CSV table of C-alpha atoms and ligand atoms in Angstrom, one decimal:
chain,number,residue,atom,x,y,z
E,1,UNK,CA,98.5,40.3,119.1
E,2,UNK,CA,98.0,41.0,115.4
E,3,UNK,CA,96.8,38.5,113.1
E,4,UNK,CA,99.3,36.7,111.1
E,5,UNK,CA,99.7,34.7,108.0
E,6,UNK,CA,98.2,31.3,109.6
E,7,UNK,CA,94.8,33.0,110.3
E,8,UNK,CA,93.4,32.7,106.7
E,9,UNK,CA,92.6,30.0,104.4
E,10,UNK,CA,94.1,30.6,101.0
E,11,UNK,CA,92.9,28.3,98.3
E,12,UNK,CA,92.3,30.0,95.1
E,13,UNK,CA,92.3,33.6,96.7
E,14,UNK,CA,94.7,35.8,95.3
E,15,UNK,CA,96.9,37.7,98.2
E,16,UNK,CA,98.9,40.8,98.0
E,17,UNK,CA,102.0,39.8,99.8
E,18,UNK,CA,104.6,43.3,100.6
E,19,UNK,CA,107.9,41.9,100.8
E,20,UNK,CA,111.1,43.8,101.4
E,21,UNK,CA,113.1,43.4,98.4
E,22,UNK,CA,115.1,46.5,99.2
E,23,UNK,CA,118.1,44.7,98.4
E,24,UNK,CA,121.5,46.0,97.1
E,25,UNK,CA,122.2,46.0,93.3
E,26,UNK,CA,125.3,47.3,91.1
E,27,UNK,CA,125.3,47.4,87.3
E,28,UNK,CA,121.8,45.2,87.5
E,29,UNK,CA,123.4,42.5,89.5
E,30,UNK,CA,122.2,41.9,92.7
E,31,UNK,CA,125.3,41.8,95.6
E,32,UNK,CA,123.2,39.8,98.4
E,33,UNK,CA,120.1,38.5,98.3
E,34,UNK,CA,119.7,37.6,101.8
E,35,UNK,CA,116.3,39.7,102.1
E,36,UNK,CA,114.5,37.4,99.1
E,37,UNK,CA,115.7,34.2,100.9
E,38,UNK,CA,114.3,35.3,104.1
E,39,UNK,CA,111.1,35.9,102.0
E,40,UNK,CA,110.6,32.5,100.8
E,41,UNK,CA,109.3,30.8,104.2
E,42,UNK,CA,106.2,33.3,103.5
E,43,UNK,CA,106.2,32.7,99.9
E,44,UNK,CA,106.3,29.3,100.2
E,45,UNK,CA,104.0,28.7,103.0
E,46,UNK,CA,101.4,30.9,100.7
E,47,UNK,CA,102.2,28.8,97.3
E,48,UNK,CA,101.7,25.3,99.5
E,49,UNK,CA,98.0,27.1,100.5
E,50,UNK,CA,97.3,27.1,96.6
E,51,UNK,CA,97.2,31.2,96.5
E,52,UNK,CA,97.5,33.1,93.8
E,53,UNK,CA,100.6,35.7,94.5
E,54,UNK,CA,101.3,39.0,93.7
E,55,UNK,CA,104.1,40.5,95.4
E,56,UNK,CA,104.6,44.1,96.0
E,57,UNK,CA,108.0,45.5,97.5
E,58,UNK,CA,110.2,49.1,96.4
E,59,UNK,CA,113.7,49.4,96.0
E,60,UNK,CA,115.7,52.7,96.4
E,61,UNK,CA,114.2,55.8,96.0
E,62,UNK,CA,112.5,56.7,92.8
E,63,UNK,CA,112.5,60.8,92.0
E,64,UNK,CA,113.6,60.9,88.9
E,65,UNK,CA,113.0,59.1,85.3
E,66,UNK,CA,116.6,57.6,85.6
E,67,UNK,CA,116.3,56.5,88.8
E,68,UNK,CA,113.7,54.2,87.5
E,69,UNK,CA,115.9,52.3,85.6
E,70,UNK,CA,118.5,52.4,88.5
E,71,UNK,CA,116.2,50.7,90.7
E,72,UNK,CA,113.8,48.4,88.9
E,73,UNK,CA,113.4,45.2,90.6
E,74,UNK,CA,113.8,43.0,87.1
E,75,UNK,CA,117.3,41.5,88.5
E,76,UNK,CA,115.0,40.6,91.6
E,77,UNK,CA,112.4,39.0,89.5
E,78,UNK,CA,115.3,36.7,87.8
E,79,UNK,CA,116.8,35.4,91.3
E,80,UNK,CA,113.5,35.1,92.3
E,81,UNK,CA,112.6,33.0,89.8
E,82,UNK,CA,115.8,30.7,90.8
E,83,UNK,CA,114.9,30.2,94.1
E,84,UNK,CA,111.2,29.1,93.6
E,85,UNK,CA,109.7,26.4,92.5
E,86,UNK,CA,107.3,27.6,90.3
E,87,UNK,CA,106.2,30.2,87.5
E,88,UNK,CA,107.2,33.7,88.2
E,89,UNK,CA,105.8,36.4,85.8
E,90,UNK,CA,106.9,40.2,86.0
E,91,UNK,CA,104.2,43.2,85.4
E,92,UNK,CA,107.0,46.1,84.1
E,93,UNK,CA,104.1,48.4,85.2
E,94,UNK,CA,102.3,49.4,88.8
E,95,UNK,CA,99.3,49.9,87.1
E,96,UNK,CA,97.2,49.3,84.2
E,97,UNK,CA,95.8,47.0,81.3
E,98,UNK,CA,98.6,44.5,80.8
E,99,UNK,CA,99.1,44.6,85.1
E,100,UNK,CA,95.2,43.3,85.4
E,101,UNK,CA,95.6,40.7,82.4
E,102,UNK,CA,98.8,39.3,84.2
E,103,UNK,CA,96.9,39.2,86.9
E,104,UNK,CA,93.6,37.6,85.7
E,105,UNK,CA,95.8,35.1,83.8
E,106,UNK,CA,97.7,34.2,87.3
E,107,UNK,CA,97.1,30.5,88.8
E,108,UNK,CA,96.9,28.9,91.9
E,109,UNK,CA,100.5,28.6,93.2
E,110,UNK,CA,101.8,31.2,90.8
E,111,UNK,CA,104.0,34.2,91.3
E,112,UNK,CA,103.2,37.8,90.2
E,113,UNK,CA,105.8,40.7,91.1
E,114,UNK,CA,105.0,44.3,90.4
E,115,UNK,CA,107.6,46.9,89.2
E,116,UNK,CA,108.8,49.0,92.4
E,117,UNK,CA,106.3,50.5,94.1
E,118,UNK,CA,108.0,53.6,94.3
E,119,UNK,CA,107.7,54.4,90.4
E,120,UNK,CA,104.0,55.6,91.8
E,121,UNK,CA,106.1,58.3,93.8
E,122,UNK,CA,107.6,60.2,90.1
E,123,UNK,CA,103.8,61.3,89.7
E,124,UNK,CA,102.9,63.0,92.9
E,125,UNK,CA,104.6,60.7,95.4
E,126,UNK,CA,101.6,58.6,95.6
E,127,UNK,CA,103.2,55.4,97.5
E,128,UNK,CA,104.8,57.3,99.9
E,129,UNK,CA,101.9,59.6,101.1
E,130,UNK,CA,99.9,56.4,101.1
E,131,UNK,CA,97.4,57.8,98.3
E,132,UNK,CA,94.0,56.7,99.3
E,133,UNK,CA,92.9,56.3,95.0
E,134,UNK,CA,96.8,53.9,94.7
E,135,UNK,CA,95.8,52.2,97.7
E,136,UNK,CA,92.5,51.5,96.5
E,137,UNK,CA,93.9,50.1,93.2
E,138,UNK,CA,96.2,48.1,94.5
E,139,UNK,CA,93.9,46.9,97.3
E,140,UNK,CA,91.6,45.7,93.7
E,141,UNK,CA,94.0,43.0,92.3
E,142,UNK,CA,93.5,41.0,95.7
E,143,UNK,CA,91.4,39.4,98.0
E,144,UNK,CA,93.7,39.1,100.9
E,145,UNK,CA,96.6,41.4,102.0
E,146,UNK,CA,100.1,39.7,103.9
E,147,UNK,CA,102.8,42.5,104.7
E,148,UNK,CA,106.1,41.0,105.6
E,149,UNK,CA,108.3,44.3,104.8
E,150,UNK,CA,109.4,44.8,108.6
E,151,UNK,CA,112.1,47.6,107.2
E,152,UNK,CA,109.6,49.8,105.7
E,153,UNK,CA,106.6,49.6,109.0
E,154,UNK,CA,108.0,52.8,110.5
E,155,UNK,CA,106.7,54.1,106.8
E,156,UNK,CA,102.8,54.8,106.0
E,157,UNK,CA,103.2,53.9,102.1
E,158,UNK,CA,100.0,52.2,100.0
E,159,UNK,CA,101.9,49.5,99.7
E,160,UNK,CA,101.9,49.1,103.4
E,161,UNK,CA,98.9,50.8,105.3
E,162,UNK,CA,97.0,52.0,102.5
E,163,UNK,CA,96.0,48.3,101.3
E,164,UNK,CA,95.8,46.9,105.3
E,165,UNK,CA,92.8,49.9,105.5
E,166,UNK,CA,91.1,48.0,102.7
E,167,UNK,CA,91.8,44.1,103.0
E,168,UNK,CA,91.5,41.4,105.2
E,169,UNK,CA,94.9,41.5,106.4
E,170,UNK,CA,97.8,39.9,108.5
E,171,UNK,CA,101.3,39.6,109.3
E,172,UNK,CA,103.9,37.3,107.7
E,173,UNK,CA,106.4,35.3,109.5
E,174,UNK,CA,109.3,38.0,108.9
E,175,UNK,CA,107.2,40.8,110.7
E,176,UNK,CA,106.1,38.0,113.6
E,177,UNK,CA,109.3,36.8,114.3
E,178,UNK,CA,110.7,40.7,114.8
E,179,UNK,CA,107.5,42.0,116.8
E,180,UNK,CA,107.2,38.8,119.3
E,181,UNK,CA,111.2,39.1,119.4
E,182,UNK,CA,111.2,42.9,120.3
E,183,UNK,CA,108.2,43.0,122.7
E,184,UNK,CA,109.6,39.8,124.6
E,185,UNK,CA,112.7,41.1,125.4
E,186,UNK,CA,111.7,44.6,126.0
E,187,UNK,CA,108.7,44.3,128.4
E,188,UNK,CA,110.0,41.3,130.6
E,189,UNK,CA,111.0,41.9,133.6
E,190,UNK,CA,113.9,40.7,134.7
E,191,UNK,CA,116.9,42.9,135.8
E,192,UNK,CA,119.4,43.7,135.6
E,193,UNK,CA,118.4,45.2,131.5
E,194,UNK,CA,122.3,46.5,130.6
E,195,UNK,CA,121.2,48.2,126.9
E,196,UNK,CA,124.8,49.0,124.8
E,197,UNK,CA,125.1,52.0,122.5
E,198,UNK,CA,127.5,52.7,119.8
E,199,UNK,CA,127.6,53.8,116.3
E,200,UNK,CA,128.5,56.5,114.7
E,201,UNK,CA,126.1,59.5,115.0
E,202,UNK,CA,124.2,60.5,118.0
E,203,UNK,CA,122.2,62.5,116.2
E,204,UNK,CA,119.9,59.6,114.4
E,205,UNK,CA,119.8,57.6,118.4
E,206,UNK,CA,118.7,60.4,120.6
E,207,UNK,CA,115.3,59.2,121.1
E,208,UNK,CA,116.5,55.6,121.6
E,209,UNK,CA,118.8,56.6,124.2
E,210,UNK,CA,115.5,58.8,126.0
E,211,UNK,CA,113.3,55.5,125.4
E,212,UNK,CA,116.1,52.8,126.7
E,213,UNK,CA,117.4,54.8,129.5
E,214,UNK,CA,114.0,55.2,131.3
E,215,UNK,CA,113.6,51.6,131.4
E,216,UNK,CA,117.0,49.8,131.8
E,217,UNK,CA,120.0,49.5,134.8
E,218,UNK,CA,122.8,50.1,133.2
E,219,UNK,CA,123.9,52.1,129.4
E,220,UNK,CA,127.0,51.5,128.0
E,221,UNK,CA,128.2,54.1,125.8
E,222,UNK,CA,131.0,53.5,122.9
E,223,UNK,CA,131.8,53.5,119.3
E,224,UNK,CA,131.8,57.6,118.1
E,225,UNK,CA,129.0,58.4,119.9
E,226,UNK,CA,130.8,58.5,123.9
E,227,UNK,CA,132.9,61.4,122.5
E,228,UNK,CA,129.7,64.0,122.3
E,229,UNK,CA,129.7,62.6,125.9
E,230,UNK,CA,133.2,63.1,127.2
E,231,UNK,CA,133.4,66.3,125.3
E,232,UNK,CA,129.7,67.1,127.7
E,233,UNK,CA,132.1,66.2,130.7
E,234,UNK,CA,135.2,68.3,130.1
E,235,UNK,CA,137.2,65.6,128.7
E,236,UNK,CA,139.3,67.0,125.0
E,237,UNK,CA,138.4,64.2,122.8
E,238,UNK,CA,140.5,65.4,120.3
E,239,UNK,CA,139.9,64.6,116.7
E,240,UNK,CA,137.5,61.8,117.5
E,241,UNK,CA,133.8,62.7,115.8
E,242,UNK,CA,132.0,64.9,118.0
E,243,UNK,CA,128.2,66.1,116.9
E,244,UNK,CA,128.3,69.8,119.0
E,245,UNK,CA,124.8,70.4,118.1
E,246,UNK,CA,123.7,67.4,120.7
E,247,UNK,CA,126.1,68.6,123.2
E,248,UNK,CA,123.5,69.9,125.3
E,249,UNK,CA,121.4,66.6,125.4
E,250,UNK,CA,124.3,64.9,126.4
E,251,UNK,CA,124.9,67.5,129.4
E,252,UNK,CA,121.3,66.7,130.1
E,253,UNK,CA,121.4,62.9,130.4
E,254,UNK,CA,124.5,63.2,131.9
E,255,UNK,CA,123.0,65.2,134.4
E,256,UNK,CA,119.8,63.0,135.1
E,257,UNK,CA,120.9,59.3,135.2
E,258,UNK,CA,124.5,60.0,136.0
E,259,UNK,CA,124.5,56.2,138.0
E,260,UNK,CA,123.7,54.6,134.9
E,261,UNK,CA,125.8,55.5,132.3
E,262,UNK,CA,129.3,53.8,131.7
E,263,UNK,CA,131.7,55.6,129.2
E,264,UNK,CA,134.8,54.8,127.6
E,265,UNK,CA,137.6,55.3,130.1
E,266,UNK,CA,140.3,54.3,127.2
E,267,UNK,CA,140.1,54.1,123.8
E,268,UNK,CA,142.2,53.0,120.9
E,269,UNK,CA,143.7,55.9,118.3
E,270,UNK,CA,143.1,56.1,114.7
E,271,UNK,CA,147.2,55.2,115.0
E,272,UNK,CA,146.3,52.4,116.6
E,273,UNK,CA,147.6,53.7,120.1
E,274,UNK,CA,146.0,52.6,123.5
E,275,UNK,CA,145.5,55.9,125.3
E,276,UNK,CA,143.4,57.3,128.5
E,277,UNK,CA,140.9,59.0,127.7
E,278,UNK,CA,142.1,61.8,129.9
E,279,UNK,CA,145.7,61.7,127.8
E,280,UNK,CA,144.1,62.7,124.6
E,281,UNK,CA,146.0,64.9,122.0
E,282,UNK,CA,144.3,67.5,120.0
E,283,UNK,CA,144.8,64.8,116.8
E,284,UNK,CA,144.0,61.7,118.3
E,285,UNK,CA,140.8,60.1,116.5
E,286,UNK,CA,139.1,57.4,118.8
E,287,UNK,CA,138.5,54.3,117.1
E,288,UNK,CA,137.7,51.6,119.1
E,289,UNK,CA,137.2,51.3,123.2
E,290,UNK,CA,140.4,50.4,125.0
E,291,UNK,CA,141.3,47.3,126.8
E,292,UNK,CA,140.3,48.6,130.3
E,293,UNK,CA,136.6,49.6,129.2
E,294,UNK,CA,136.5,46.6,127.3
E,295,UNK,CA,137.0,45.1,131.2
E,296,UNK,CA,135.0,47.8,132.6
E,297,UNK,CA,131.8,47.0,130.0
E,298,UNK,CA,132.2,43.2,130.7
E,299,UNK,CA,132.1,43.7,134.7
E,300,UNK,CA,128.8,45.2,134.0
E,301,UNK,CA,127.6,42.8,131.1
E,302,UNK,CA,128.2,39.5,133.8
E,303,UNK,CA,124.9,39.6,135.7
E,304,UNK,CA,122.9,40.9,132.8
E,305,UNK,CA,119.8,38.8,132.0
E,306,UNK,CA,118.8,40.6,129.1
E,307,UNK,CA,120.9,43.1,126.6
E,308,UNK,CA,119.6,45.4,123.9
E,309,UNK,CA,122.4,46.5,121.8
E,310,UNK,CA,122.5,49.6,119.3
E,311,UNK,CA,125.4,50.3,117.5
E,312,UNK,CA,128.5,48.9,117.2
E,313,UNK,CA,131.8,49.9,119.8
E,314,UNK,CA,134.3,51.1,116.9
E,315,UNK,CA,134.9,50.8,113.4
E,316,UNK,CA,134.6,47.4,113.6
E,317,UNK,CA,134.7,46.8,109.4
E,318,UNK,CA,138.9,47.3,109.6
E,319,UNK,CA,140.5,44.9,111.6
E,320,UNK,CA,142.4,46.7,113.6
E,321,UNK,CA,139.5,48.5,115.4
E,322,UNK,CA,137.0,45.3,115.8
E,323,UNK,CA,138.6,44.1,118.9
E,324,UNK,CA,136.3,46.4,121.3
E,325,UNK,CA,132.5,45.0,119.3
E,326,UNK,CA,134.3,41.4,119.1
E,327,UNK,CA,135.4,41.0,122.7
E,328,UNK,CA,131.7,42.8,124.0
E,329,UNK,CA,130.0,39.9,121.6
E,330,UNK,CA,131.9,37.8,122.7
E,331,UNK,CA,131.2,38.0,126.5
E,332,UNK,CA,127.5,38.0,125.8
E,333,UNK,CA,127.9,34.8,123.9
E,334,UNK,CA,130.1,32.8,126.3
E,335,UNK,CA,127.6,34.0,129.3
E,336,UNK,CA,124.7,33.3,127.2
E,337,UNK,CA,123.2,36.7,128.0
E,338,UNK,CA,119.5,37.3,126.1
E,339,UNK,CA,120.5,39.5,123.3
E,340,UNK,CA,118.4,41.6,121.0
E,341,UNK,CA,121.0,43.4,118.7
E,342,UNK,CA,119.0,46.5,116.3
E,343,UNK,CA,120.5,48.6,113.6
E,344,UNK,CA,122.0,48.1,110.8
E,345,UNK,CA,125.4,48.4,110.8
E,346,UNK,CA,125.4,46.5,114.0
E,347,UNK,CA,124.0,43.5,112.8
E,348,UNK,CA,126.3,43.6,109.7
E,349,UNK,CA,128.9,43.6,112.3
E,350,UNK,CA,127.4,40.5,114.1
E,351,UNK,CA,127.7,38.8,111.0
E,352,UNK,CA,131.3,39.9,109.9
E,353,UNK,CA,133.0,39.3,113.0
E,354,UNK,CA,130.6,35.6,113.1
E,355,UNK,CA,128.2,35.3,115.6
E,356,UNK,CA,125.3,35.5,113.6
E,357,UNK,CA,123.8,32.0,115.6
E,358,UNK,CA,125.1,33.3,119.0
E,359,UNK,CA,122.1,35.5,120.1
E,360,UNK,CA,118.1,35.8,120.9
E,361,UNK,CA,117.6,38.2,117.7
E,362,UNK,CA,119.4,39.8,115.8
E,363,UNK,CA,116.7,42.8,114.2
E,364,UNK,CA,116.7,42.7,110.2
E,365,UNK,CA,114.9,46.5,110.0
E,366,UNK,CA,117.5,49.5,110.2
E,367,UNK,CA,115.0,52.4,110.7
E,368,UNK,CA,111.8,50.4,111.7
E,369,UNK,CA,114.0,48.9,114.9
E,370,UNK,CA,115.2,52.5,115.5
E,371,UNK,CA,111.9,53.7,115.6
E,372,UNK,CA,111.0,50.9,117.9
E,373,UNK,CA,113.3,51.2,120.6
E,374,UNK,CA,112.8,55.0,120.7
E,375,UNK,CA,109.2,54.2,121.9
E,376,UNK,CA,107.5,55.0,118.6
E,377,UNK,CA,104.5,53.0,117.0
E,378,UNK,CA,104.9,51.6,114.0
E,379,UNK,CA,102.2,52.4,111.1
E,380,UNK,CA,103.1,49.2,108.8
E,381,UNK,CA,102.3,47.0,111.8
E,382,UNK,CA,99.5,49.1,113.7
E,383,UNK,CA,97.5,49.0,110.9
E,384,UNK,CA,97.1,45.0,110.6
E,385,UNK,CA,94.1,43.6,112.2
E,386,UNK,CA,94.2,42.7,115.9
E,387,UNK,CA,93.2,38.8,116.4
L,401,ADP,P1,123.6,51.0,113.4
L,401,ADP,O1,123.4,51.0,112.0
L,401,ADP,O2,123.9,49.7,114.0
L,401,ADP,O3,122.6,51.7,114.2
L,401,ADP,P2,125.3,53.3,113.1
L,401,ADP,O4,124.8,53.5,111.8
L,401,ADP,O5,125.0,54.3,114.2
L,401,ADP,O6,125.0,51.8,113.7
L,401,ADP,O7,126.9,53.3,113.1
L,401,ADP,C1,127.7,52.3,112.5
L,401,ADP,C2,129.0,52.9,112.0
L,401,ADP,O8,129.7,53.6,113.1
L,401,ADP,C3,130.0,51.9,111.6
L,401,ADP,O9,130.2,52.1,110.2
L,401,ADP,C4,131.3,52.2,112.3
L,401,ADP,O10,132.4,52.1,111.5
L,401,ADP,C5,131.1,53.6,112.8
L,401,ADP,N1,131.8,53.8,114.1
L,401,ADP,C6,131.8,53.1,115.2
L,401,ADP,N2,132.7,53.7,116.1
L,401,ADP,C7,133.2,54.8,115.5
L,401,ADP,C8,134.2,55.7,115.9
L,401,ADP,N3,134.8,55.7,117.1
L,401,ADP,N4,134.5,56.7,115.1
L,401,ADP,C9,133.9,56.8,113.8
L,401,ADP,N5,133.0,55.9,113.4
L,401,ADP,C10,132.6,54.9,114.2
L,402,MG,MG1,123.6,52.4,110.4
């Protein structure tokens, strides 16, 4: 077990807290700020301990000069101000004079962000090759170091391993809440484990699939990905999206766990047709899964006592192709299966189609859950202390 945020005493210590404020902006305005509300239990909990707090977190990707601009986190800084109860101050730079007097000035229960941690990468791509002389800085302002930026832990960055190397350090409740979440429901024991695949591209979920299908009873296989499948069993899948260059690992799991995988056996067309999947026209696009797999992935969802899923079963943001993700969310709601749902996309789909209360977890880190369900370790968290 790692050591977490309730393991120090933080009265008049000043902690480095990583965030993820990785959060979606157009034309400076930020479009949701659910990741800086899902912040503020850590924040708070730190302000209430009378710590001093300087926040660290990147946004985008920072390569250029004008990218800086693009993705400073000032508009984060204002909302972030809204939601707290306190003073917020902004350092414009990552390092430096005026950064060290902001932060000598800072008081108990006072906020300090830091510009994007990524502006370190323009000069030599210091944050993200976790430069040991950046991490060292950092490490400087602080006495104590929280990280709470689950998304970036499959990333070694300064901001993340570097300054755990050089700092008392712990987890926050963000990155707690998603390792005890992940670990319960991966190593218990019970059976049958039914894990669900979908998405759109093989190619980033090959390793997942290797990982999951060692260690569960049943994979379901839908959304774009079961046509690089069908096509590895003969069937013409038509237009549907097909990656050719994973064909062969398909043949291959095919080939080795044939009893546990369940495919598609109808699906519905881009024309919104119901067709067999054996019936398929050279132009027929899958979309969704069909009625009868819908049935076919329920059967074998019934006696499940736990679920991972991966990926959505069709392109569930239009309307007319949700039905397949709905109705598969649907039956692990109403037979209150344990449900751990990881990627992305999928868990934007959780929330559009409204089930975000309805399951065990539903993971907040694109990559970083990837990375965990494909077996990996991951550096952001490996490099916190161990209680
Ligand atoms: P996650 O982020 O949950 O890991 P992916 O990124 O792999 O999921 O895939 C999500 C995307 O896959 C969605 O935008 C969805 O529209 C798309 N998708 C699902 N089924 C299909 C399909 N049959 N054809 C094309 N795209 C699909
Ligand atoms: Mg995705």
């Amino acid at each position: 077990m790692k050591k977490t945020i309730k393991d120090y005493e933080y009265k008049g210590k000043t902690v480095l807290l990583r965030c993820d404020f990785n959060v979606p902006i157009d034309n400076g305005l930020i479009t949701d700020d659910t990741r800086i509300k899902e912040s503020l239990t850590t924040i708070n909990y730190l302000l209430q301990q009378n710590a001093k707090l300087i926040i660290l977190s990147h946004l985008g990707k920072v390569k250029n000069e004008e990218d800086k601009e693009k993705n400073t986190l000032y508009p984060v800084y204002l909302r972030l101000k809204e939601l707290v109860n306190t003073n917020v101050y902004f350092s414009k730079e990552t390092r430096g004079e005026n950064l060290e007097k902001l932060v000598k000035d800072l008081k108990e229960k006072e906020i300090l962000l830091i510009e994007n941690t990524r502006y370190e990468d323009l000069d030599g791509k210091k944050e993200s090759s976790c430069e040991e002389e950046l991490s060292k800085y950092w490490a400087s302002l602080g006495n104590i170091y929280i990280n709470d930026a689950y998304g970036t832990s499959h990333r070694k960055h300064a901001s993340n391993v570097g300054i755990s190397k050089l700092l008392p350090n712990a987890v926050g409740f963000l990155i707690e809440k998603e390792i005890t979440k992940l670990d319960e429901i991966m190593n218990e024991n019970t059976e049958p484990f039914v894990v669900i695949m979908g998405g759109k591209k093989i190619s980033d979920k090959t390793l997942v699939i290797e990982n999951l299908i060692t260690k569960c009873n049943k994979i379901l296989i839908g959304g774009g990905m079961c046509f690089t499948f069908l096509k590895a069993k003969g069937y013409n899948v038509g237009d549907s999206i097909v990656d050719d260059e994973n064909l062969e690992f398909c043949k291959n799991i095919l080939d080795n766990y044939e009893d546990k995988i369940i495919l598609p056996i109808d699906i519905i067309t881009s024309n919104k047709e119901i067709k067999d999947i054996d019936n398929l026209n050279n132009n027929d696009a899958g979309f969704d899964i069909g009625p009868k797999t819908i049935e076919l992935f329920k059967e074998n969802l019934k006696s499940a006592k736990r679920v991972v899923v991966n990926g959505p079963m069709g392109v569930f943001e239009e309307k007319d192709f949700s039905k397949g993700t709905n109705e598969i969310y649907n039956c692990l709601k109403e037979n209150n299966i344990k449900t751990l749902i990881g990627g992305g996309d999928s868990a934007a789909s959780v929330n559009l189609l409204g089930y975000n209360n309805a399951f065990f977890h539903i993971s907040t880190g694109g990559g970083a859950t990837l990375d965990y369900l494909s077996g990996k370790n991951l550096p952001g968290i490996d490099a916190i202390e161990d209680k």
